[in-house]
XYZ file of C-alpha atoms in Angstrom:
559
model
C 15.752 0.446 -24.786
C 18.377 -2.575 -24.084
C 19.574 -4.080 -27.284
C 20.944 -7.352 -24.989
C 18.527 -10.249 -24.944
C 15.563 -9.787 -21.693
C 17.657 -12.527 -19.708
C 21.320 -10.549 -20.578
C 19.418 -7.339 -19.305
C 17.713 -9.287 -16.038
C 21.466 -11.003 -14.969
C 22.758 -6.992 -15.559
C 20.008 -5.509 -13.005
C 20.275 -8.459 -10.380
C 24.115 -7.634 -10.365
C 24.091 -3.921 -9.513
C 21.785 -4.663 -7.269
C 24.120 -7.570 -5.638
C 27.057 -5.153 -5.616
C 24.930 -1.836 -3.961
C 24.555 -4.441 -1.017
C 27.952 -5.653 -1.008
C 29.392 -2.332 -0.445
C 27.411 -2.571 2.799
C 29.665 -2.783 5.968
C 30.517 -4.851 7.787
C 28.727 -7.670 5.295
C 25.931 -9.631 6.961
C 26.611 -12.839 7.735
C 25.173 -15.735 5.967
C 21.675 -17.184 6.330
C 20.424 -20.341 6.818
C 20.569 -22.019 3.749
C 17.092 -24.404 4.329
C 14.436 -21.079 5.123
C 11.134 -21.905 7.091
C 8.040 -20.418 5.478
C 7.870 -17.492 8.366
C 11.499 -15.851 8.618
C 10.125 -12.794 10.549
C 12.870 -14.127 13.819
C 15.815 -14.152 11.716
C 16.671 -10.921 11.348
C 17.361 -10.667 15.324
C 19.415 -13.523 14.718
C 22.288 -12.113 12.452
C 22.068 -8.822 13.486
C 23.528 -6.315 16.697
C 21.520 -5.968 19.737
C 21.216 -2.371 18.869
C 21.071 -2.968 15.408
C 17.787 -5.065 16.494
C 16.541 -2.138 18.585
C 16.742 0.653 16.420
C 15.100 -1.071 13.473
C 12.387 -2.383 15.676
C 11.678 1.382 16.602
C 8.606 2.941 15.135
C 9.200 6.198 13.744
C 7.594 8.433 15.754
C 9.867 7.520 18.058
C 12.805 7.476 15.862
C 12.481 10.839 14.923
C 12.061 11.464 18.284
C 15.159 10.577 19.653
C 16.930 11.999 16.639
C 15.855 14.942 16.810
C 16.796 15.307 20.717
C 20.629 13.664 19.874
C 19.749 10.417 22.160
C 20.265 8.704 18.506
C 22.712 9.652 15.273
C 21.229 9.821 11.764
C 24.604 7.687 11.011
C 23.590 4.920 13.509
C 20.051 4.828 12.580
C 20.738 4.987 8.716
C 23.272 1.649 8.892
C 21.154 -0.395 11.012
C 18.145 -0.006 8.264
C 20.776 -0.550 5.740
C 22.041 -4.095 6.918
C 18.545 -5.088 7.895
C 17.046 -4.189 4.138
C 20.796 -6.833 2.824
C 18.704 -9.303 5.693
C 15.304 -8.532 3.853
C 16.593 -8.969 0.584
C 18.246 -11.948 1.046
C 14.269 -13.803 2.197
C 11.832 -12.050 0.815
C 13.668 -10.610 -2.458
C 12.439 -6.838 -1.784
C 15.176 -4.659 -3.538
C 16.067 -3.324 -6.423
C 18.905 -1.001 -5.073
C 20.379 0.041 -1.720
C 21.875 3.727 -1.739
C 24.782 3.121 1.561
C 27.175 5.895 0.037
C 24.606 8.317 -0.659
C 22.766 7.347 2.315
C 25.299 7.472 5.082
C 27.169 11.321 3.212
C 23.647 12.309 3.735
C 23.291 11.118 7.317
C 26.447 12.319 8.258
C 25.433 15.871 6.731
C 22.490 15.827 8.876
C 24.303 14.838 12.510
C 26.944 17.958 11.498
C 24.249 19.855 11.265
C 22.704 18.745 14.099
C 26.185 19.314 16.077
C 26.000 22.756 14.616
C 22.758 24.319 15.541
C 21.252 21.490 17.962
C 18.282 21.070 16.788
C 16.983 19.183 13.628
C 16.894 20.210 10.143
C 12.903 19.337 9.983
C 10.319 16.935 11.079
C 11.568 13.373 9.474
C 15.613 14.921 10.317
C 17.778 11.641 9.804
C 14.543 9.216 9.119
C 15.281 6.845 6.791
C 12.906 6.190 3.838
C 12.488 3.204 1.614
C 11.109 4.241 -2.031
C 9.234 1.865 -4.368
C 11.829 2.118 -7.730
C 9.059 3.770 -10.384
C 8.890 6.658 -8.340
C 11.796 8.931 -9.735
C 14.907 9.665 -8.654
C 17.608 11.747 -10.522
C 19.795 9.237 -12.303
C 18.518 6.377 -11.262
C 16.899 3.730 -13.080
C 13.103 4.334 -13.423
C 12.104 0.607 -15.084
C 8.394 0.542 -13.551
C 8.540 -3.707 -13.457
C 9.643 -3.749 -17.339
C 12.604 -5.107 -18.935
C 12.880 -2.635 -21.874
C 12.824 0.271 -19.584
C 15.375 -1.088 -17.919
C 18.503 2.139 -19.197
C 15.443 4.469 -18.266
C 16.968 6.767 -15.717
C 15.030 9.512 -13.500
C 15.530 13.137 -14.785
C 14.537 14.588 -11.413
C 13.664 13.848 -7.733
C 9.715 13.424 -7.879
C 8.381 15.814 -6.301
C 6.920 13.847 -2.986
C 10.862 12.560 -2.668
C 12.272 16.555 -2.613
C 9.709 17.571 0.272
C 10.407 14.857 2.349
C 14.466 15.778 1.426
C 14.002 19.170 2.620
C 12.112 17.644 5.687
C 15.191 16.440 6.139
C 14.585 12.097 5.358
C 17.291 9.836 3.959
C 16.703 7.721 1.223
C 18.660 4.386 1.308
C 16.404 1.466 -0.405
C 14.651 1.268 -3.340
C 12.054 -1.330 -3.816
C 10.512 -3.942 -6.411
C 7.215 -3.886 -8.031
C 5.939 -5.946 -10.644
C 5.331 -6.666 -14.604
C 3.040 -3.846 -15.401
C 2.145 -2.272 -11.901
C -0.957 -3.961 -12.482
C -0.560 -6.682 -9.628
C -1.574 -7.363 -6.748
C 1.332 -9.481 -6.291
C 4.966 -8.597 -6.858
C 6.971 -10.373 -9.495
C 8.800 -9.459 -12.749
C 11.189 -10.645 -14.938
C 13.783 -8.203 -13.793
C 14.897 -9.452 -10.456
C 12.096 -12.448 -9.859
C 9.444 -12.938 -7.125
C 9.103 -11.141 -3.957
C 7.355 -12.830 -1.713
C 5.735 -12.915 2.214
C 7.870 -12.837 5.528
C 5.501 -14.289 7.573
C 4.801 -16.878 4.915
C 7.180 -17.256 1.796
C 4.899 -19.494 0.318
C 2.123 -16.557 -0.289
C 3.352 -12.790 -1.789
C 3.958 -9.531 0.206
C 1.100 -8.011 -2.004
C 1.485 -5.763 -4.693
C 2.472 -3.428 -6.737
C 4.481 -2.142 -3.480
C 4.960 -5.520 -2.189
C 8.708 -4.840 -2.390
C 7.889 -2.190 0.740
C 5.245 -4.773 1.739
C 7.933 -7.214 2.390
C 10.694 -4.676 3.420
C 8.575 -2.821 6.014
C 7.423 -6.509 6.929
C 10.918 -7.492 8.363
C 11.670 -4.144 9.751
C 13.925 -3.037 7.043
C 12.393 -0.145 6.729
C 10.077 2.034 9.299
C 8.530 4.260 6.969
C 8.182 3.448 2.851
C 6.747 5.077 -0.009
C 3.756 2.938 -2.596
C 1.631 4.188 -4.753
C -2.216 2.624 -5.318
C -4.252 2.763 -8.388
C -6.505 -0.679 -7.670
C -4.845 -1.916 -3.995
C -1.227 -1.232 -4.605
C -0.792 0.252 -1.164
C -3.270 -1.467 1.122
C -2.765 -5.584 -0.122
C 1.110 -5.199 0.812
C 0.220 -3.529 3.921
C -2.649 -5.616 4.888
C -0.384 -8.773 3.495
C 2.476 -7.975 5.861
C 0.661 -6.972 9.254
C 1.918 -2.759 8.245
C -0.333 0.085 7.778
C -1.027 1.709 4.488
C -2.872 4.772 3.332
C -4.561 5.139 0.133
C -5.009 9.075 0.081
C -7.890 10.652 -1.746
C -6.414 12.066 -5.434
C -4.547 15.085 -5.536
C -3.422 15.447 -1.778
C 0.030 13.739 -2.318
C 2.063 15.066 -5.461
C 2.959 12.601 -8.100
C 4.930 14.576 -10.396
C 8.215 12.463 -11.393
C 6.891 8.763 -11.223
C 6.898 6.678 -14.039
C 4.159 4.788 -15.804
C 2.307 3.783 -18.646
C -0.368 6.217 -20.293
C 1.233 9.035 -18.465
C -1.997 11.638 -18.517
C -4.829 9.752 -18.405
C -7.433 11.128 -16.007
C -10.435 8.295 -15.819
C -8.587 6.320 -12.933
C -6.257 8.002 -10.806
C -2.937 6.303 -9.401
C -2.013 8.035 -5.944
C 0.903 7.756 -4.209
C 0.920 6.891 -0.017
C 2.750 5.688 2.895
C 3.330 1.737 3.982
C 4.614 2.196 8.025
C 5.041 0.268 10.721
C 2.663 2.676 12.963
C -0.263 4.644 12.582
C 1.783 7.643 13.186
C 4.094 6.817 10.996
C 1.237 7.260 8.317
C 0.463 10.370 9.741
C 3.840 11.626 10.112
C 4.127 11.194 6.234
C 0.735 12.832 5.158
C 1.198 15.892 7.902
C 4.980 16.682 6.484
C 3.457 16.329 2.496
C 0.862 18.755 2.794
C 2.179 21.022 5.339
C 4.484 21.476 2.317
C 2.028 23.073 -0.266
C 2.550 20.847 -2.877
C 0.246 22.199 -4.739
C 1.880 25.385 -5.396
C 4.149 23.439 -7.652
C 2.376 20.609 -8.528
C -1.377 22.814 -9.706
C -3.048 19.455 -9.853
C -3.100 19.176 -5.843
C -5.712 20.402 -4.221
C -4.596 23.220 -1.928
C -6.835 21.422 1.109
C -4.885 22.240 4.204
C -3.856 18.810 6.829
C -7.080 19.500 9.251
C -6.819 18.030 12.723
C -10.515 17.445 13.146
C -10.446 16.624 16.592
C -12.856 14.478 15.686
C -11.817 12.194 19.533
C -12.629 15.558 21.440
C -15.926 15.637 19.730
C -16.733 11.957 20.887
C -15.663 12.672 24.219
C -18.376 15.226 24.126
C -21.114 12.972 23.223
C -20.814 12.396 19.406
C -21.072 8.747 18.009
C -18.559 7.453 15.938
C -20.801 5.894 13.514
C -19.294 2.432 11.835
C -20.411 0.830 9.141
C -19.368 -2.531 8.958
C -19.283 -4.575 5.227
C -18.933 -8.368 5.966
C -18.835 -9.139 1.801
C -19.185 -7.405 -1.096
C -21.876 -9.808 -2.204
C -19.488 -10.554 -5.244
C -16.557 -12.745 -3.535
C -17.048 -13.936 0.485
C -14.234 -13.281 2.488
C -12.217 -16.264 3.969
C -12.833 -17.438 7.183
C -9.837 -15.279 9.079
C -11.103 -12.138 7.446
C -14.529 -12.818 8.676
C -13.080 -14.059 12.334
C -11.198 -10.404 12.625
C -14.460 -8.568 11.835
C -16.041 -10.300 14.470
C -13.196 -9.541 16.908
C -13.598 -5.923 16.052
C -16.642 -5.467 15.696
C -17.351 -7.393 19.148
C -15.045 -4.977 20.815
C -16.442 -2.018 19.332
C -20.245 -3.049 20.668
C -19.345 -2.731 23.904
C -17.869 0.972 23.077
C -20.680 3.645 23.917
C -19.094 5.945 21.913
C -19.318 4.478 18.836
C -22.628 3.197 16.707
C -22.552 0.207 14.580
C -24.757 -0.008 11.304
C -24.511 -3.111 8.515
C -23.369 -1.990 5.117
C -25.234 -2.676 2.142
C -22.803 -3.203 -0.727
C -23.983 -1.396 -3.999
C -23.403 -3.619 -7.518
C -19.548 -3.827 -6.434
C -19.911 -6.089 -9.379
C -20.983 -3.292 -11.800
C -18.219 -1.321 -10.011
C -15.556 -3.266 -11.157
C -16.792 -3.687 -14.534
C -16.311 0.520 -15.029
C -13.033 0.320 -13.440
C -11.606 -2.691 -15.568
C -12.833 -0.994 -18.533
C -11.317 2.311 -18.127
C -7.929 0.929 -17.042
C -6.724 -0.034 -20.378
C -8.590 2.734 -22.427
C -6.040 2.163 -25.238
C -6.429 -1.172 -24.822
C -3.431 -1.992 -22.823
C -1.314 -1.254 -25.934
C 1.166 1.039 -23.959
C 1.246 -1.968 -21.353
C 2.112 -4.947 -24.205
C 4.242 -2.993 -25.861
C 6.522 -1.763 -23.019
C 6.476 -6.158 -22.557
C 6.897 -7.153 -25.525
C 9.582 -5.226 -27.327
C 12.274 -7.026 -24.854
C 10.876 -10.233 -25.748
C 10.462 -10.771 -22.308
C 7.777 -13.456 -21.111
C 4.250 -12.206 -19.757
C 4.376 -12.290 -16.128
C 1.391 -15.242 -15.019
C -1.102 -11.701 -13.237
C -0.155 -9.559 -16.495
C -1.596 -12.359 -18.910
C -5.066 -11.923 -16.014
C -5.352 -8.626 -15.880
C -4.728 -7.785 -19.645
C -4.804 -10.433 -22.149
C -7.539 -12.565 -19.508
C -9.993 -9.639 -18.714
C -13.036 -8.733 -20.938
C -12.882 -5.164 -19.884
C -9.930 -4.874 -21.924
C -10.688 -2.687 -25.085
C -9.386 0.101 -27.412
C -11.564 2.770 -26.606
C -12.786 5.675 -28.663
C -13.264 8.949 -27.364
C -16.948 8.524 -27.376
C -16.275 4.907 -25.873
C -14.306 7.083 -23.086
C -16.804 9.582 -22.569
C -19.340 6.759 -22.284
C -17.362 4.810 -19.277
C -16.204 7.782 -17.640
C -19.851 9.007 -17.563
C -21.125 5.832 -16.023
C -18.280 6.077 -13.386
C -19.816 9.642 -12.302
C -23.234 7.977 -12.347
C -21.643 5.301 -9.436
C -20.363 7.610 -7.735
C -23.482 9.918 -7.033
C -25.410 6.763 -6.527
C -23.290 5.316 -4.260
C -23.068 8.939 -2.154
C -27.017 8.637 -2.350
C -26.693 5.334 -0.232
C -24.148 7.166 2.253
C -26.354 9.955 2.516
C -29.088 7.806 3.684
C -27.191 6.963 6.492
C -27.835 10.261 7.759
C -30.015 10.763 11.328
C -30.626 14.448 11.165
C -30.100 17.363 8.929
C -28.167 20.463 8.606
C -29.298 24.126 8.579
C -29.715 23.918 4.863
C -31.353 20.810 4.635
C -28.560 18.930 3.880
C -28.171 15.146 5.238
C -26.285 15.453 8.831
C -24.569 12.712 11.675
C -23.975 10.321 8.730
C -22.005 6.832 8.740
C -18.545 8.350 9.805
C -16.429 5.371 8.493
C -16.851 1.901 6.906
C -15.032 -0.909 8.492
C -14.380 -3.516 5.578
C -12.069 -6.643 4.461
C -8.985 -5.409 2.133
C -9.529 -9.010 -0.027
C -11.243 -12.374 -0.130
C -7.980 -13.775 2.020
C -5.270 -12.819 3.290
C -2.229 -12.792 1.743
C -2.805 -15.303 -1.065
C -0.395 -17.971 -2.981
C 2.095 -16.866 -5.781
C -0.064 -16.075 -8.915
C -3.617 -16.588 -7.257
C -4.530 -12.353 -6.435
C -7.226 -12.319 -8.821
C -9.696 -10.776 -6.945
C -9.065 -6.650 -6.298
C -12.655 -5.753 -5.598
C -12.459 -5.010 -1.941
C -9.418 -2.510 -3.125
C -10.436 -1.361 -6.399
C -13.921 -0.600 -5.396
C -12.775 3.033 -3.755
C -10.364 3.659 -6.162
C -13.295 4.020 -8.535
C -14.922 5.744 -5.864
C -11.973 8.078 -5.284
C -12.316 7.295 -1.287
C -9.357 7.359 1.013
C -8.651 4.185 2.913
C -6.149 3.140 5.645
C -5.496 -0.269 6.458
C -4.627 -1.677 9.642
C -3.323 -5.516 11.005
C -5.689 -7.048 13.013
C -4.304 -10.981 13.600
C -2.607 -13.552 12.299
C -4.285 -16.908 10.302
C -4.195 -19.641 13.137
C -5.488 -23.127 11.275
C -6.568 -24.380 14.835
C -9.358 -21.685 14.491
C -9.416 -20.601 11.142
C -11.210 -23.689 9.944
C -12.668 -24.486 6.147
C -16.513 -23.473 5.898
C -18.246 -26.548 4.982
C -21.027 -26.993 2.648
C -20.393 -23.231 1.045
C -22.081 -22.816 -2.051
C -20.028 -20.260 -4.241
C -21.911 -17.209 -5.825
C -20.228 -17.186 -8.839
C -16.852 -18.554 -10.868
C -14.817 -15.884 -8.923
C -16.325 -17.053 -5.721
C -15.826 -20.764 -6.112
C -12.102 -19.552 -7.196
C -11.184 -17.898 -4.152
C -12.958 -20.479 -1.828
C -10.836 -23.140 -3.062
C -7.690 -21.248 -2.543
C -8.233 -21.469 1.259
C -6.358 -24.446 3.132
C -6.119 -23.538 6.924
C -2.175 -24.831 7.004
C -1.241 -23.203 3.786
C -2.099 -19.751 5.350
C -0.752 -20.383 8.779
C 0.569 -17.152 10.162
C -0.083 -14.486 7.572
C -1.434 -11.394 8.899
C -5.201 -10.645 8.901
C -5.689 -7.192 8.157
C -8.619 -5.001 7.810
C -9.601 -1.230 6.470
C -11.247 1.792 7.402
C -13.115 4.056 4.089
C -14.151 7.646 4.460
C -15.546 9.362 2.073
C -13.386 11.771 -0.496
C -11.211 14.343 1.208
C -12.334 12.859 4.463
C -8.404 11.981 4.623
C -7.595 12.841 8.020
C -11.313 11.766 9.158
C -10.669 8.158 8.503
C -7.488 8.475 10.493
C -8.792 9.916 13.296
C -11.750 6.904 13.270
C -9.125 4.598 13.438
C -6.867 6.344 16.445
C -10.279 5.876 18.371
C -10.818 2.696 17.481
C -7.301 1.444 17.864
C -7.381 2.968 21.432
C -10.876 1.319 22.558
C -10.265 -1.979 21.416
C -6.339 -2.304 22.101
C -5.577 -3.221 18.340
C -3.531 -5.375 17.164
C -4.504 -8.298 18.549
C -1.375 -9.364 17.294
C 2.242 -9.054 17.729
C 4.228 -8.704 13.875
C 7.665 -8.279 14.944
């Protein structure tokens, strides 16, 4: 641990990270000094024309042209480099860029490519942006806290040396808040990160550094990890698309984190992108690489390509569910007004069958979660704060020192929650099973709800300090459900108008409704996501690829 004072140790991280981006070349030029709320056009302004153009690529296509020589891993890897200093410098996103690392290792990869002409593997010369708590070998590993700040990675983790051998380059590492436990993204380390499109709300969070990153085209292709929304609010926050994978399909071996072996709540890691390939691109290479022969915790489930469009063509329904609230906290008017794009569109879709969702006690559900969270009573989490001296973070006091759930456990006590989580679950597979139409040759429930369509919060991306609601996330991490989320529009306060006369449900309903002010939202994405049920992974993507097809989604342009 540091023996400086917190604010000695904060000035110390802010200036390596200052000097990683001045070693970037040539230097950006300066920015405006007097920043508009939506910066998402500046980057085009202080950059190269092809500088603008490769960034701007998704990766499918990047990978494309690198691996047919039309582009150089060298080129690629400084455009992303001096649009991540551009990032940086409005959103605050970074807590490290990696340019001499980076560019040895893209210059590695075009010899090689010179050499045999053809590419190393299927990301050859793609550059990845990493969220910082997820190892690498000595490199600072602080996880959002001060005192861990001299922590350094003894390894690569083990989801960072597959996609090295597929032949990536890292270059950017990315912030995350006080405790992981945000929804937001600030710490007392390098500050607050906040939203592109709106840098009076956050980029989401814990990954909101790759929120914001991915957001400005910094990056094409990041790395999260999600244990109540930590994937899918920066992604739905910043117009992106973000996978929460089902436990045990991506390895997370080498991360760091408080209460390191628990087992009640699982933490995945997943990819933030700026294209639905792009997701797919990172879950395909990940498991094509057996993980779990070195990691025995994965499962050793095989990527399936379902072909689950085929079948539709064919005469199968897609069946959608649709869940308008979660009876607990009602979404803000934009998040309603994309459903009803959506779901408009898909009506008029023959292919596809549209059924109301009944949420089950999402109330009840986050009461199991909350309480198994901190089973030693957040005392790994306080500690890890409060040994620098370093202030609690506004969302750390919430979610720990504010929340009820919060209690020492005993193993009974443990037993006891983690039962009543099992209990959900089967209960809340009972309701899915209902949805079924016909049954199988053994009697089991057949041509179920395929997907759910749902809000990923009350809002979108909220105010600094105001995510305080994480049911529409948190809700299938208890369930253990895999969930991609996908942009949909942007807030427009000529449309998006206050809903008069609303009579809150609850304390956590009257918060959120107040939080909504048409103007104070203006142009922050509206995003949406699709649920399957566990180890339906690459069902819920192959929903979506229909769906995004039919209906010609986004409805939105976010670059």
């Amino acid at each position: 641990m540091p023996t400086s004072s917190w604010q000695d140790v904060a000035a110390t991280a802010q200036e390596f990270r200052d000097a990683s981006i001045g070693r970037i070349h040539p230097p950006v030029s300066d920015l405006p000094q007097d920043l508009p709320r939506n910066v998402t056009f500046i980057p085009k302004k202080v950059l190269t024309r092809d500088e603008v153009l490769i960034t701007e690529t998704v990766p499918e296509e990047l990978v494309s042209s690198l691996a047919s020589g039309k582009l150089s891993s060298t080129a690629v890897v400084n455009a992303f480099l001096r649009r991540a200093v551009v990032a940086q410098k409005l959103t605050n996103c970074i807590t490290e860029l990696l340019p001499e690392e980076a560019l040895s290792r893209a210059e590695f990869l075009d010899d090689y490519y010179a050499e045999h002409r053809s590419p190393i593997g299927p990301l050859h010369g793609l550059p990845i942006s990493v969220k910082e708590h997820i190892g690498m070998k000595g490199k600072g590993l602080d996880a959002g806290f001060v005192s861990w700040w001299d922590r350094k990675g003894e390894e690569d983790s083990h989801v960072l040396r597959i996609l090295w051998r597929a032949g990536c380059v890292f270059y950017a590492r990315t912030t995350q808040p006080q405790t992981l436990m945000h929804l937001e993204t600030s710490n007392n380390l390098y500050g607050v990160t906040v939203n592109p499109f709106n840098r009076d709300l956050t980029s989401g969070g814990s990954s909101g550094g790759e929120g914001a990153l991915i957001g400005l085209r910094g990056s094409c292709l990041g790395i999260g990890s999600d244990i109540g929304g930590s994937i899918r609010s920066p992604s739905a926050n910043c117009g992106l698309y973000g996978f929460r994978p089902t436990s045990y399909r991506v390895p997370v071996r080498g991360w760091s984190i408080t209460m390191s072996g628990e087992e009640q709540i699982l933490g995945v890691i997943g990819p933030l992108s700026t294209s639905l390939e792009g997701i797919k691109l990172f879950m395909k290479t990940i498991v094509s690489a057996k993980p779990w022969l070195v990691e025995p915790s994965c499962l050793p489930l095989p990527w399936k390509d379902l072909e689950l469009e085929q079948a539709v063509a064919h005469g199968k329904k897609l069946r959608v569910a649709v869940l308008w609230s979660d009876n607990v906290v009602k979404p803000h008017p934009p998040i309603t007004r994309a459903l009803t794009e959506v779901v408009n569109k898909l009506k008029n879709i023959p292919a596809v069958e549209l059924v109301d969702w009944k949420p089950y006690k999402h109330d009840e559900a986050w009461e199991i979660i909350a309480s198994l969270y901190f089973a030693d009573g957040a005392h790994e989490e306080t500690d890890a704060i409060n040994v620098s001296g370093e202030p609690w973070r506004p969302l750390s006091k919430f979610i720990i020192q504010e929340n009820p759930y919060v209690k020492h456990l005993s193993v009974e006590e443990v037993w006891k929650w983690t039962g009543r989580r099992e209990e959900y679950r089967c209960k809340y597979a009972e309701i899915w099973n209902q949805t079924a139409t016909s049954t199988g040759p053994h009697g089991e429930p057949a041509d179920m709800v395929d997907v759910i369509l749902a809000p990923v919060g009350p809002g979108a991306a909220p105010p600094l300090d105001c995510a305080k609601y994480w049911g529409y996330t948190s809700q299938w991490n208890l369930l253990d459900y895999p969930a991609l989320v996908f942009p949909v529009s942007k807030v427009d306060p000529d449309v998006d108008n206050i809903e008069q006369g609303y009579e809150p449900m609850n304390e956590k309903d009257a918060f959120n409704y107040h939080l909504y002010e048409p103007e104070k939202y203006r142009d922050a994405p509206i995003s949406l996501q699709l649920i399957g049920r566990r180890y339906e992974d690459e069902k819920v993507i192959e929903a979506f690829e229909i769906i995004k097809t039919q209906t010609g989604l986004p409805f939105a342009t976010f670059t």
